[in-house]
Coordinates of C-alpha atoms and ligand atoms in Angstrom, one line a residue:
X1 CA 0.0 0.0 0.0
X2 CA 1.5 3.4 -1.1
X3 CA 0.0 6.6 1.1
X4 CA 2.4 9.5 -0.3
X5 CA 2.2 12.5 1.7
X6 CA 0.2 15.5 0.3
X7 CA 2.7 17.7 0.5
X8 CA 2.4 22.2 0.1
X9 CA 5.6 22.2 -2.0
X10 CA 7.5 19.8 -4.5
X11 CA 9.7 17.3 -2.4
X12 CA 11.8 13.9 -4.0
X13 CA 9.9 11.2 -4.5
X14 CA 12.0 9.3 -1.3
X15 CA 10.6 11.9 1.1
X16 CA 7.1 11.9 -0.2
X17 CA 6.8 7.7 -0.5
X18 CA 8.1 6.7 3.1
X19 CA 5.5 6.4 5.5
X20 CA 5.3 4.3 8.7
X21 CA 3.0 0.9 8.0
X22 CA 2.0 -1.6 10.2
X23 CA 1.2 -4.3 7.8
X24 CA 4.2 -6.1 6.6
X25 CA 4.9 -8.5 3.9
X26 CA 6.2 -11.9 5.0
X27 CA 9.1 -11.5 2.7
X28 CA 12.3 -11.4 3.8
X29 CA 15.0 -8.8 3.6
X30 CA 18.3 -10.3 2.4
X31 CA 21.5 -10.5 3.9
X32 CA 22.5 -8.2 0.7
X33 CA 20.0 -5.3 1.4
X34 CA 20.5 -5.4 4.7
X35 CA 24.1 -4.7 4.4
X36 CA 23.7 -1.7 2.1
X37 CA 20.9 -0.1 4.6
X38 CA 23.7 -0.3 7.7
X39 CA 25.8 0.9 4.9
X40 CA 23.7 4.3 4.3
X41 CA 23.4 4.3 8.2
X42 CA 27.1 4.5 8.0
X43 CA 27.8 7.6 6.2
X44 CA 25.7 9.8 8.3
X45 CA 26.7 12.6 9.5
X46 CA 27.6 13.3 13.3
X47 CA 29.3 15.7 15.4
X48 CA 32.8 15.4 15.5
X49 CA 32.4 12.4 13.1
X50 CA 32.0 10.1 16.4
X51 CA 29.9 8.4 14.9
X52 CA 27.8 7.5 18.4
X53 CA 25.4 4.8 17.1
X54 CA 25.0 0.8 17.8
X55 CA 22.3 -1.1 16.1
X56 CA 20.9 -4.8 17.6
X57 CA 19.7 -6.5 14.0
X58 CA 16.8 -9.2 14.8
X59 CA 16.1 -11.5 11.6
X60 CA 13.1 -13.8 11.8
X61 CA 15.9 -16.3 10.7
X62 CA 17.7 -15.6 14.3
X63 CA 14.9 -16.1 16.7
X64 CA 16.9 -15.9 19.7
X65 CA 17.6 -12.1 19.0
X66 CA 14.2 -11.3 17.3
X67 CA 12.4 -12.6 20.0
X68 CA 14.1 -11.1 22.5
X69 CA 14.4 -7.9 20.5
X70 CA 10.5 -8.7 20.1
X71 CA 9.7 -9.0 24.0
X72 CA 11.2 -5.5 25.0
X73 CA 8.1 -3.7 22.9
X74 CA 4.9 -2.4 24.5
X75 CA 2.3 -4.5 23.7
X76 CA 0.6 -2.7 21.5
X77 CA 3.6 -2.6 19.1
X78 CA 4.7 -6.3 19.5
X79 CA 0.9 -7.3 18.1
X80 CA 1.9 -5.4 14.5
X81 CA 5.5 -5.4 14.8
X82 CA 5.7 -9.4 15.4
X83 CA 5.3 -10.0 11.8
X84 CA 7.7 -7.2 10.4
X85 CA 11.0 -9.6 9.2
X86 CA 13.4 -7.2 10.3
X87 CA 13.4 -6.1 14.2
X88 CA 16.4 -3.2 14.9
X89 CA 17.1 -1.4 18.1
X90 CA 19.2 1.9 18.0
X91 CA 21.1 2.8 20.6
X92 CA 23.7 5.9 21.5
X93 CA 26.6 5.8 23.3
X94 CA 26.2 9.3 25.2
X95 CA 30.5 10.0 25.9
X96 CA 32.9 10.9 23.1
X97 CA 35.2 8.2 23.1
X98 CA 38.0 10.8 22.6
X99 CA 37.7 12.4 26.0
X100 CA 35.1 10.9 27.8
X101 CA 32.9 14.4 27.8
X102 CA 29.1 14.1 27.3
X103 CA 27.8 14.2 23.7
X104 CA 24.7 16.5 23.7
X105 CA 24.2 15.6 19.8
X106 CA 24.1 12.0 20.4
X107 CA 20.7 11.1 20.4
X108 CA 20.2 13.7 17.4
X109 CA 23.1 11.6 15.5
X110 CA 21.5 8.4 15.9
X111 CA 18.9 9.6 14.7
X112 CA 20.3 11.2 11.5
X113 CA 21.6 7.7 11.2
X114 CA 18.6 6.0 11.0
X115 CA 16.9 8.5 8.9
X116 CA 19.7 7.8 6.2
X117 CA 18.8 4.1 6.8
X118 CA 15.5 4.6 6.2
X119 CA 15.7 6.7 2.7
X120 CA 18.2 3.5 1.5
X121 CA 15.0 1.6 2.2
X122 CA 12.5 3.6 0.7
X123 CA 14.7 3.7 -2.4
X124 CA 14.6 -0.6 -2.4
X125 CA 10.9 -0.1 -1.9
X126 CA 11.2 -1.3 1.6
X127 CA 9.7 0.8 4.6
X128 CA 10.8 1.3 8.2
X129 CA 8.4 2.1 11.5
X130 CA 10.2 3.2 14.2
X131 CA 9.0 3.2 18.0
X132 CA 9.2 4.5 21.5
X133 CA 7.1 2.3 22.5
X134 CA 9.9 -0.6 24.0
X135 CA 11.5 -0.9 27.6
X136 CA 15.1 0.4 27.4
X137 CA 15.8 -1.3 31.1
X138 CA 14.4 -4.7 29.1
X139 CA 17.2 -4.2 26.8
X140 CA 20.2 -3.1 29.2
X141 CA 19.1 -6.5 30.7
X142 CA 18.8 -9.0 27.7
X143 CA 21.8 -8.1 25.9
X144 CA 24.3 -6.9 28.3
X145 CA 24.4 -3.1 27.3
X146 CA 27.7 -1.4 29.2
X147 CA 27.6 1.1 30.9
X148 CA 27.9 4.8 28.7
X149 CA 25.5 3.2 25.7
X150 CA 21.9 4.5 25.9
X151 CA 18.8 2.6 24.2
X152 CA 17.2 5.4 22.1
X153 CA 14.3 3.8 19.8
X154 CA 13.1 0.6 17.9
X155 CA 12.1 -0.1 14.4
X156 CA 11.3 -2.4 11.9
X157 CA 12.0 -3.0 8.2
X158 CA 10.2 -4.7 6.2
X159 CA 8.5 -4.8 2.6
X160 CA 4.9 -3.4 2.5
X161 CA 1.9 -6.4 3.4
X162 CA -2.2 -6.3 3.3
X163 CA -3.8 -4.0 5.9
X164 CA -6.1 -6.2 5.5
X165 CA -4.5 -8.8 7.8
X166 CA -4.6 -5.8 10.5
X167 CA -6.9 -6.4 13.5
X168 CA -9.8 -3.5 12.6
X169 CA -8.5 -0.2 15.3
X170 CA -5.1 -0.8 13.5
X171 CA -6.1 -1.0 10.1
X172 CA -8.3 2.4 10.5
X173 CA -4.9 3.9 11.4
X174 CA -3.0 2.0 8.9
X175 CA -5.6 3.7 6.1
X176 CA -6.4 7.4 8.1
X177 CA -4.8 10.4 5.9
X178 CA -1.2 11.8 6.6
X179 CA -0.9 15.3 9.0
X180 CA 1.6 17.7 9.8
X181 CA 1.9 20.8 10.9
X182 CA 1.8 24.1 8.4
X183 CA 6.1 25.2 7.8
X184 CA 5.0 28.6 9.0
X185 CA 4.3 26.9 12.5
X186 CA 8.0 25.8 13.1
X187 CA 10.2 27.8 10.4
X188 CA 11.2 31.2 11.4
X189 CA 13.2 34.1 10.8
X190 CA 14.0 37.8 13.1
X191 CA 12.0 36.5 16.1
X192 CA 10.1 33.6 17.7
X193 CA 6.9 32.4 15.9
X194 CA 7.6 34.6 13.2
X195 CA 6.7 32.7 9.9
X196 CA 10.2 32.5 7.4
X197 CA 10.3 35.7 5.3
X198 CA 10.6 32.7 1.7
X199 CA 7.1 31.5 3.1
X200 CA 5.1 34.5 2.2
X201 CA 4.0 34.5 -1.1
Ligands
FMN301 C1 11.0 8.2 17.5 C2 9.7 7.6 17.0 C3 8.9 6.8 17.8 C4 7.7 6.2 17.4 N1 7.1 5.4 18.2 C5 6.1 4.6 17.7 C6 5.5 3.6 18.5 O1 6.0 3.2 19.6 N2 4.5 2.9 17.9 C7 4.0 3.2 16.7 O2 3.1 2.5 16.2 N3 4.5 4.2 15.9 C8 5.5 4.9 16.4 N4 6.1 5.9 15.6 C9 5.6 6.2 14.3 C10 4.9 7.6 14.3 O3 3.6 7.5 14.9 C11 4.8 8.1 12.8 O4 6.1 8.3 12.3 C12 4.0 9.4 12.7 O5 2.7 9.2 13.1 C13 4.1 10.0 11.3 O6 3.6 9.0 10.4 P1 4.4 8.6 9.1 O7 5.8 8.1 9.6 O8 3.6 7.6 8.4 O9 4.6 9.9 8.2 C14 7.3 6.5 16.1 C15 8.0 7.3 15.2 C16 9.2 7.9 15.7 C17 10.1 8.7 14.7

């Protein structure tokens, strides 16, 4: 299922086709692509090129890690997410290894690094959903996270699948439009919640 957003001004077709599903494909994502996605993950940028990110890589094929990746997610996300091929948990080590001083941008790094992932995906027709919705102490605890590394968010990859397999409240979601907030709500020039100058015309 394609739901392009309905955007107020031209944007590449990457931007406009990725969206967050809940309804995945059975399919799996090779060994192949999922090299090249960690690749693009790779080559984001991040303050003082440090680089701060780890990712935890659950493939239905490893269910020892899936399903342990699987059982730190709320509830409501393990019902959708369960059948997603590719389970992923992002995490942030919050020091610079350099000098041991904290790294404010870390968080923000990761997720530049995951957004990079996720436009490598779009462009292989695959599609990412990321989540809050998981217990970071769950995590510390099932895969021995050291001290210094911070679990920052979940996702999962995966090719698009059937809403129709969606219990009903999620496949409402899964089909309601796309939102977002009007540019001159959160781009501003001179002062405060004054609208960009470029955005009048
Ligand atoms: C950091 C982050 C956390 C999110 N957490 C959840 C989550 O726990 N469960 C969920 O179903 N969707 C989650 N989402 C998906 C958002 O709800 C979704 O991105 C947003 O509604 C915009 O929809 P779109 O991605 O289809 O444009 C999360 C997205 C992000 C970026």
């Amino acid at each position: 299922m394609k739901k392009p957003a309905a955007t107020h001004y031209p944007v590449h077709e990457l931007i406009r086709d990725r969206w967050s599903p809940r309804a995945f494909a059975e399919k799996e994502v090779s060994a192949e692509v999922l090299r090249s996605l960690f690749e693009a993950a790779r080559w984001a940028p991040s303050s003082s090129n440090e680089q701060p990110w780890a990712f935890i890589v659950g493939t239905k094929d490893d269910s020892d890690t899936h399903g342990r990746l699987l059982s730190t997610l709320v509830e409501f996300n393990q019902n959708w997410a369960k059948h997603a091929p590719v389970l992923v948990l992002a995490l942030s080590e919050l020091a610079f290894a350099r000098n041991g001083h904290p790294n404010r941008n870390a968080f923000y790094d990761t997720g530049a690094a995951v957004a990079h992932l996720t436009a490598e995906a779009t462009a292989r027709g695959l599609y990412v959903h990321q989540m809050a919705g998981f217990d970071p102490h769950k995590v510390i605890e099932l895969f021995s996270i050291p001290t210094g590394w911070e679990p920052i968010a979940a996702f999962v990859i995966g090719y698009p699948g059937d809403p129709q397999v969606l219990p009903e409240s999620l496949r409402e979601r899964e089909l309601a439009p796309r939102t977002r907030k009007p540019l001159t709500e959160f781009v501003m020039s001179g002062s405060w919640n004054q609208p960009a100058g470029f955005l009048k015309h």
